[in-house]
PDB file of C-alpha atoms in Angstrom:
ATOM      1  CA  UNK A   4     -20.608  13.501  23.337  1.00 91.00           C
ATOM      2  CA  UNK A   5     -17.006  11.929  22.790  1.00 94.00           C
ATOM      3  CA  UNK A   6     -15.850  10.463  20.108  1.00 96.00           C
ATOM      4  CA  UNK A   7     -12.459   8.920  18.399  1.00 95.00           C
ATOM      5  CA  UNK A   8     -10.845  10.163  15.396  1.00 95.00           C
ATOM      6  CA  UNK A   9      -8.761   6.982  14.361  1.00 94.00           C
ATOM      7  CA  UNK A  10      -6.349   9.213  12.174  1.00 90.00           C
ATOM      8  CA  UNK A  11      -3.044  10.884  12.840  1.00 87.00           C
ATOM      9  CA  UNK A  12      -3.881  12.768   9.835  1.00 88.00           C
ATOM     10  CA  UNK A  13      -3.531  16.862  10.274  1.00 88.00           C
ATOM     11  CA  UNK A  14      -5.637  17.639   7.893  1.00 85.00           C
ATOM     12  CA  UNK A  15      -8.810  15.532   8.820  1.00 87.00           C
ATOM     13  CA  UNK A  16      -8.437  16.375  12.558  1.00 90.00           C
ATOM     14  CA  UNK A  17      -8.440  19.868  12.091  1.00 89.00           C
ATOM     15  CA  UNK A  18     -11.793  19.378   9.349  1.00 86.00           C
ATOM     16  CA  UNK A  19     -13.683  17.068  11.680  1.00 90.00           C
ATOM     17  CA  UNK A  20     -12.742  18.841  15.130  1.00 92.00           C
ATOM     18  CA  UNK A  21     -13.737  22.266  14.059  1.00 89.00           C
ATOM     19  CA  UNK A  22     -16.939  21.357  12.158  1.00 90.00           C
ATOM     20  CA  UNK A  23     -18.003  18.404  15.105  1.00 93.00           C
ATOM     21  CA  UNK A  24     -17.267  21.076  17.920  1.00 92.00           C
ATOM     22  CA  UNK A  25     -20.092  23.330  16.175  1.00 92.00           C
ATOM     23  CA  UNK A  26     -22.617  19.613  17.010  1.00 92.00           C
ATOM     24  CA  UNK A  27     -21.364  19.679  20.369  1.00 92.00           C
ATOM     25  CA  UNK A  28     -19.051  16.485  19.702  1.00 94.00           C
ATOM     26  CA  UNK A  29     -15.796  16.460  21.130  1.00 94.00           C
ATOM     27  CA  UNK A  30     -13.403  14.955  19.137  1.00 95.00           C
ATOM     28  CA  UNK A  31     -10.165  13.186  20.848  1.00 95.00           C
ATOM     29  CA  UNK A  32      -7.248  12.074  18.838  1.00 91.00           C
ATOM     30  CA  UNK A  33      -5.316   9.341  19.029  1.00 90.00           C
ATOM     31  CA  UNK A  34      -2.230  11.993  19.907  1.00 89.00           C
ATOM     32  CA  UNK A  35      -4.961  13.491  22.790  1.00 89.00           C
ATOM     33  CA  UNK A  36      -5.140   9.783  23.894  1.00 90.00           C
ATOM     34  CA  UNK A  37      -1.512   8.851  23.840  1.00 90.00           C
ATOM     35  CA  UNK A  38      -2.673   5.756  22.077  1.00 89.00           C
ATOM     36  CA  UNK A  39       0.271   4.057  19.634  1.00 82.00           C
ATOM     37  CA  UNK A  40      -1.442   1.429  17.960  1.00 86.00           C
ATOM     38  CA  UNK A  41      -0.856   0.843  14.057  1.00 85.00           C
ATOM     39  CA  UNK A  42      -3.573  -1.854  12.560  1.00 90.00           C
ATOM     40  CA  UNK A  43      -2.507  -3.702   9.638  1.00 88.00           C
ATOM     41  CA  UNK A  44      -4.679  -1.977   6.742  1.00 89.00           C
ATOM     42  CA  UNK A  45      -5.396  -5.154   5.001  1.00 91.00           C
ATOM     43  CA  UNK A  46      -8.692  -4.283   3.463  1.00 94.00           C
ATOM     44  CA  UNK A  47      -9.545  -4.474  -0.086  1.00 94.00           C
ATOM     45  CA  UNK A  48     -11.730  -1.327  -0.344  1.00 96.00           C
ATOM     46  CA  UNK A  49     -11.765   2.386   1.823  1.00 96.00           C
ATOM     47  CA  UNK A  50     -14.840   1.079   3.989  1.00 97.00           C
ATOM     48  CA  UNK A  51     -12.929  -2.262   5.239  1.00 97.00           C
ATOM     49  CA  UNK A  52     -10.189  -0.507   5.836  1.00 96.00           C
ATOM     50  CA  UNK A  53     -11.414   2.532   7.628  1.00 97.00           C
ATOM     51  CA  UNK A  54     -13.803  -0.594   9.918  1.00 97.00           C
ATOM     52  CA  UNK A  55     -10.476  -2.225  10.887  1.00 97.00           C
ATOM     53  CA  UNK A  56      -9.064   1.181  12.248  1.00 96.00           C
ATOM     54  CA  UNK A  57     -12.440   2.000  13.842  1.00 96.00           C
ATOM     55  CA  UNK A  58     -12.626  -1.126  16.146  1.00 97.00           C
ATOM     56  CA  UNK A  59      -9.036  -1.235  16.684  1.00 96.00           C
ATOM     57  CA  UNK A  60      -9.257   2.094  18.357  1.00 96.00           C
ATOM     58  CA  UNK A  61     -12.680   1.425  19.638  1.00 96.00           C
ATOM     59  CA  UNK A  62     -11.591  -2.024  21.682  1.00 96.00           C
ATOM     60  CA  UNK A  63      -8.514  -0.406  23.274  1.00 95.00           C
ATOM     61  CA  UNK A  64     -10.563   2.966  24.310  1.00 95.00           C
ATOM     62  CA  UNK A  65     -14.207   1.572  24.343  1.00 96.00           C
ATOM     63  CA  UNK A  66     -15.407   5.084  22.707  1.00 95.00           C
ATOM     64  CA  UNK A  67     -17.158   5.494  19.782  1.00 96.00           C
ATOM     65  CA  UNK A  68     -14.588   5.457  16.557  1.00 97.00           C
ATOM     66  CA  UNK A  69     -14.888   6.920  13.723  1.00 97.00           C
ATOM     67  CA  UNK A  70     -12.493   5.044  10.871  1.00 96.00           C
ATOM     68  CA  UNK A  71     -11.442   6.480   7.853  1.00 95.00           C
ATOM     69  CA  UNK A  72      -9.742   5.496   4.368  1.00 95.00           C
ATOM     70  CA  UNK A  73      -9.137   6.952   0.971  1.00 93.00           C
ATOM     71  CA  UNK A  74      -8.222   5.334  -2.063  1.00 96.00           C
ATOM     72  CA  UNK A  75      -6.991   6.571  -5.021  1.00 97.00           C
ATOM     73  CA  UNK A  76      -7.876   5.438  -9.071  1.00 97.00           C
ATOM     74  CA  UNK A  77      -6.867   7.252 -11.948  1.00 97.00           C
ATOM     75  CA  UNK A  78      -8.189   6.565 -14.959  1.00 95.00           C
ATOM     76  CA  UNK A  79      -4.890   6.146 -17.442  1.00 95.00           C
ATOM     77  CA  UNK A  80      -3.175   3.767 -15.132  1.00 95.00           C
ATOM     78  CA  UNK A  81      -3.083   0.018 -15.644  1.00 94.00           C
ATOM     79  CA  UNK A  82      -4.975  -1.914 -13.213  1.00 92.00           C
ATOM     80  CA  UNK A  83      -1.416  -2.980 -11.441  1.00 90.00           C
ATOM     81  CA  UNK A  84      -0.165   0.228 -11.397  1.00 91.00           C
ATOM     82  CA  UNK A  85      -3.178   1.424  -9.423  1.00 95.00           C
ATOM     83  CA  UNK A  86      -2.535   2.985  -6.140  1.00 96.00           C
ATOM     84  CA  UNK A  87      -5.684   1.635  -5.078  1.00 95.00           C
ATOM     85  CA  UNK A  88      -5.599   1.180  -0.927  1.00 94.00           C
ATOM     86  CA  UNK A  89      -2.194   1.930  -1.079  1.00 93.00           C
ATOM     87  CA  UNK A  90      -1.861   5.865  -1.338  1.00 95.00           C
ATOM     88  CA  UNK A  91       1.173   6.191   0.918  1.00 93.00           C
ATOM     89  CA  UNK A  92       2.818   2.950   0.536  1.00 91.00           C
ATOM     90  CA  UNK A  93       5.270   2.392  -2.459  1.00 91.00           C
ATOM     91  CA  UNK A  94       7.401  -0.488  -2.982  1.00 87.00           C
ATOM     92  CA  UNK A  95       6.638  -1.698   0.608  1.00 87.00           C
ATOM     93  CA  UNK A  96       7.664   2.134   1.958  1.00 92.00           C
ATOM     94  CA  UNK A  97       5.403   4.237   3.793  1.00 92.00           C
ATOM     95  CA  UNK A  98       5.484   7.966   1.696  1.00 96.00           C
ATOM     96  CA  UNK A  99       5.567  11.475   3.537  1.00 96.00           C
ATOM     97  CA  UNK A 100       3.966  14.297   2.355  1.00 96.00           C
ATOM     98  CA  UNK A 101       6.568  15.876   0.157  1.00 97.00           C
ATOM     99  CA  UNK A 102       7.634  11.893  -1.095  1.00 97.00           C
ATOM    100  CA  UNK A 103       4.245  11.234  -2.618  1.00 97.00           C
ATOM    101  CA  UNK A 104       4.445  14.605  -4.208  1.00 98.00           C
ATOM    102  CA  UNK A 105       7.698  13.312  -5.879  1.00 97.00           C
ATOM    103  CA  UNK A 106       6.360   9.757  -6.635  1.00 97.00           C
ATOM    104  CA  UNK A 107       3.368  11.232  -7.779  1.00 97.00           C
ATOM    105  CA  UNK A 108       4.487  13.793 -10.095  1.00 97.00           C
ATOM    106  CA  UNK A 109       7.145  11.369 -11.501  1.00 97.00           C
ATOM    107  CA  UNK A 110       4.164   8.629 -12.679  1.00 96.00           C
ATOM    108  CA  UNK A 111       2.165  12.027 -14.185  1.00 97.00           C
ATOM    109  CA  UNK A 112       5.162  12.865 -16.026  1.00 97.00           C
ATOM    110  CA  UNK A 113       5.808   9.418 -16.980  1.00 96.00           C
ATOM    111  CA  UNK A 114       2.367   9.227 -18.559  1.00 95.00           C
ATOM    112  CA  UNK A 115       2.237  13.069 -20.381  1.00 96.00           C
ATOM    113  CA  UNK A 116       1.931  15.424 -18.037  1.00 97.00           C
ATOM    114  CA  UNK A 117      -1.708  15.129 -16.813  1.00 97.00           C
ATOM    115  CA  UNK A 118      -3.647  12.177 -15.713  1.00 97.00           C
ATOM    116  CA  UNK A 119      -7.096  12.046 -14.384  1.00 97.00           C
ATOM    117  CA  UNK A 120      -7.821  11.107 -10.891  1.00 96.00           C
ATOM    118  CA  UNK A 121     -10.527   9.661  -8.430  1.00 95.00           C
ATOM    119  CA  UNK A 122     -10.698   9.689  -4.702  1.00 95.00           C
ATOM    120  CA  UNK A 123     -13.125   7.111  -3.481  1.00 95.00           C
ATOM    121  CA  UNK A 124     -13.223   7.686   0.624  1.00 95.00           C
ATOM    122  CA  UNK A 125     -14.803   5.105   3.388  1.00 96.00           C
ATOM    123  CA  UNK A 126     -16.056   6.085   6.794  1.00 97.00           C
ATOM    124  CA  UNK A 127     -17.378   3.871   9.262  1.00 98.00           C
ATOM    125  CA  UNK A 128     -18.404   4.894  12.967  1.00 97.00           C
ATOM    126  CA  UNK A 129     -17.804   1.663  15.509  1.00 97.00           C
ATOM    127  CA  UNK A 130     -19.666   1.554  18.681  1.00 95.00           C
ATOM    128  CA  UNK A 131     -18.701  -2.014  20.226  1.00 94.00           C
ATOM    129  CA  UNK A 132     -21.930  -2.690  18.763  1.00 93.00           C
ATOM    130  CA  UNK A 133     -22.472  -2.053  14.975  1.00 94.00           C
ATOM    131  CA  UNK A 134     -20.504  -0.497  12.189  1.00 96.00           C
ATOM    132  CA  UNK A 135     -22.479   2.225  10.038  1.00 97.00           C
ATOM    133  CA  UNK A 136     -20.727   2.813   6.708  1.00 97.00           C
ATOM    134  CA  UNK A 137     -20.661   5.882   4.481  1.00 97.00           C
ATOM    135  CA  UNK A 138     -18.556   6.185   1.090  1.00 96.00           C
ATOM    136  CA  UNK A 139     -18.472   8.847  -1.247  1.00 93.00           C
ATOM    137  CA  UNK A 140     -16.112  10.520  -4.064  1.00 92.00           C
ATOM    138  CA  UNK A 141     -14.590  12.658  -5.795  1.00 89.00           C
ATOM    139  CA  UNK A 142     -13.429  12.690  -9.251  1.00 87.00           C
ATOM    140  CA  UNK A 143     -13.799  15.342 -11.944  1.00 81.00           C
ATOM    141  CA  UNK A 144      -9.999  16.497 -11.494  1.00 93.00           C
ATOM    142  CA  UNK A 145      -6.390  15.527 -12.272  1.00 96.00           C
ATOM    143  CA  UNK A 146      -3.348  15.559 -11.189  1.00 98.00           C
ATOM    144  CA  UNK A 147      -0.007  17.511 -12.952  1.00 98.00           C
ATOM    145  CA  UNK A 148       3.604  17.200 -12.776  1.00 97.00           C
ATOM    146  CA  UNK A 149       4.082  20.591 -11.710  1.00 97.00           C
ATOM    147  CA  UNK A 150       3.003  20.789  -8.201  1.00 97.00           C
ATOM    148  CA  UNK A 151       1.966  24.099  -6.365  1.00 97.00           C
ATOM    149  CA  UNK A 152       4.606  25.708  -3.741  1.00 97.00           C
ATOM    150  CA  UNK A 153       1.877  25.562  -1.130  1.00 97.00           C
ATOM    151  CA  UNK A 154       0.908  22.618   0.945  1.00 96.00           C
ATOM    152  CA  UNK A 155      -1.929  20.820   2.922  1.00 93.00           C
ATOM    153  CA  UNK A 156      -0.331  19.072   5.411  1.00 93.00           C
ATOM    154  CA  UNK A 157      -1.824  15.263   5.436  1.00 91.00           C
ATOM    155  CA  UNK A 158      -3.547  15.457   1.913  1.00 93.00           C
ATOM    156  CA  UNK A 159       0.140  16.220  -0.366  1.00 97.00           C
ATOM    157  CA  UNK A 160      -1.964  15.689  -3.843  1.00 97.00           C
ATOM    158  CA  UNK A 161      -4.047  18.789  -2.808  1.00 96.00           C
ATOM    159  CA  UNK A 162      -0.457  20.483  -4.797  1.00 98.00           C
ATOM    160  CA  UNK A 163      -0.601  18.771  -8.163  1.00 98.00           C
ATOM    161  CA  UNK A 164      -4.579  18.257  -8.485  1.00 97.00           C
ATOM    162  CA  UNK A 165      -6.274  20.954 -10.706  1.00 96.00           C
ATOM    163  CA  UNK A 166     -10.272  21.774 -10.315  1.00 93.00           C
ATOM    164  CA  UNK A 167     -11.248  21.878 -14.165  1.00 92.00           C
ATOM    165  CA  UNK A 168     -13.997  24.730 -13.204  1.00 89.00           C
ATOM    166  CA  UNK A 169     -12.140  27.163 -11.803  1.00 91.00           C
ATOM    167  CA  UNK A 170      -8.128  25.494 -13.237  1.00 94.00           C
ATOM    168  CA  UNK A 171      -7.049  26.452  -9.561  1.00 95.00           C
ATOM    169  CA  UNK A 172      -5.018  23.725  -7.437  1.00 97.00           C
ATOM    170  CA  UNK A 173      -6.876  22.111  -4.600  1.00 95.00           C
ATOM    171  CA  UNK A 174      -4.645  23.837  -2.299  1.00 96.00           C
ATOM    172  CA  UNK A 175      -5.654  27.146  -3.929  1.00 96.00           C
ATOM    173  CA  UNK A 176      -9.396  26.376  -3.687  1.00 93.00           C
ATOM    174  CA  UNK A 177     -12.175  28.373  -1.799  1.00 91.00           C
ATOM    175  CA  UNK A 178     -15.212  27.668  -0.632  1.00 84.00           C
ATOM    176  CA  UNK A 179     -16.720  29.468  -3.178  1.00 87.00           C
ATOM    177  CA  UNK A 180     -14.873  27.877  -5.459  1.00 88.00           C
ATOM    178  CA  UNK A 181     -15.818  24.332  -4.004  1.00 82.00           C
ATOM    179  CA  UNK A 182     -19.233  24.864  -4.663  1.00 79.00           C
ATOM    180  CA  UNK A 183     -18.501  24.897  -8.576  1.00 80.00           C
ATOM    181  CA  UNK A 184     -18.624  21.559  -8.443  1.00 75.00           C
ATOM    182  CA  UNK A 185     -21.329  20.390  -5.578  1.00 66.00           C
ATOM    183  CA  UNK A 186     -20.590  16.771  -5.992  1.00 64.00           C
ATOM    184  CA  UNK A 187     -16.523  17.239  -5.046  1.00 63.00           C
ATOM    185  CA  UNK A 188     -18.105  18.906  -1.844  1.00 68.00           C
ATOM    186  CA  UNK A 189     -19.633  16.169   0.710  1.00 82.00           C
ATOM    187  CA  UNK A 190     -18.370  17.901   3.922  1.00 83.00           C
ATOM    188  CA  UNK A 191     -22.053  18.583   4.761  1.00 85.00           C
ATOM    189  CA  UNK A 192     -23.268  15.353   3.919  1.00 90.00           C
ATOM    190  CA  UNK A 193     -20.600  13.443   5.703  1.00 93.00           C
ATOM    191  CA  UNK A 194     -21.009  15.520   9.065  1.00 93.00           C
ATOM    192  CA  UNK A 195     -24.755  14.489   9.099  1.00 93.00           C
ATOM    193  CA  UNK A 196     -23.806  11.539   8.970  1.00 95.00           C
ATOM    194  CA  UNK A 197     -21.328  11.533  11.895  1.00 95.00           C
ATOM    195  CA  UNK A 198     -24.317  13.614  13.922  1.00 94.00           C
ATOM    196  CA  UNK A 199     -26.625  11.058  13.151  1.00 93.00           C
ATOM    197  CA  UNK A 200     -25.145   8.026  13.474  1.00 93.00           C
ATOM    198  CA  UNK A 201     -23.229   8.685  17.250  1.00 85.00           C
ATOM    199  CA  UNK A 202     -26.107   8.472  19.254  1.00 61.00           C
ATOM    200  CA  UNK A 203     -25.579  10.862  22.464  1.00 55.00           C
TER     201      UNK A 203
END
């Protein structure tokens, strides 16, 4: 079976391909697609967003989407200082990778040196039919001004977020390390739910 990947993410195309391919789903990008389309992300959670994205992609290819969004709380912030929906986007600017790390690391420092984070992530798989939603999260970490040298292309704050059980950057982490903390690792439980929810 086919199916869309409505990200231009690197990082979540390489995750999903290889561990869909082992399913026998095929995963096609929007880059494998040559599809330019850029919905307007005006959700107010991850799972509306991540449904705009999936039928977007869905009505122009008529494959099953899969949608995605992550927001981002952290817990020492002010509720209008929350990043919220709006991970990447500043001031009405869209961020790059090595941007956010800046912006990022500036508010940190602004606030002491170490603040404590939440990733709260929405997934919803479009058919032309129905939408079926999964969320999850991960929290348990935070971020530091000092960011790591090494870098995950498409998720930046992997370079300035510390795992408290192991006090090793995300970038750093292995999977042995990952399973410290089972409820930071959903990988599993969000694949199943890709494989069970794209009917063949």
């Amino acid at each position: 079976m086919k199916v869309v990947l409505a990200t231009t993410n690197p990082a979540k195309i390489k995750k999903y391909t290889e561990k869909l391919k082992e399913k026998e789903i095929e995963v096609l990008t929007i880059k494998d697609l040559g599809i330019n389309l850029k919905p307007e992300e005006t959700g107010k959670n991850a799972i509306e967003n991540a449904y705009i994205k999936a039928k977007a992609y869905y009505d122009k290819t008529k494959i099953t989407t899969i949608g995605m969004d992550n927001n981002l709380y952290i817990e020492e912030l002010p509720e209008e200082k929350q990043p919220g929906t709006h991970v990447r986007r500043v001031n009405g600017k869209e961020l790059n990778d090595e941007e956010m790390i800046q912006y990022y690391c500036n508010l940190v420092k602004e606030y002491g040196g170490k603040l404590t984070a939440k990733w709260v992530y929405g997934m919803v798989i479009y058919d032309g039919k129905e939408a079926k939603e999964y969320t999850w999260s991960k929290n348990h970490f935070y971020f530091i001004d000092k960011p790591c040298k090494k870098r995950n292309p498409g998720y930046p704050l992997d370079s300035m977020s510390i795992m408290p059980e192991c006090n090793k950057y995300f970038v750093n982490l292995t999977q042995e390390d990952r399973k410290k903390n089972p409820q930071n690792d959903k990988d599993d439980e969000v694949i199943n739910f890709i494989v069970n929810n794209c009917s063949k």
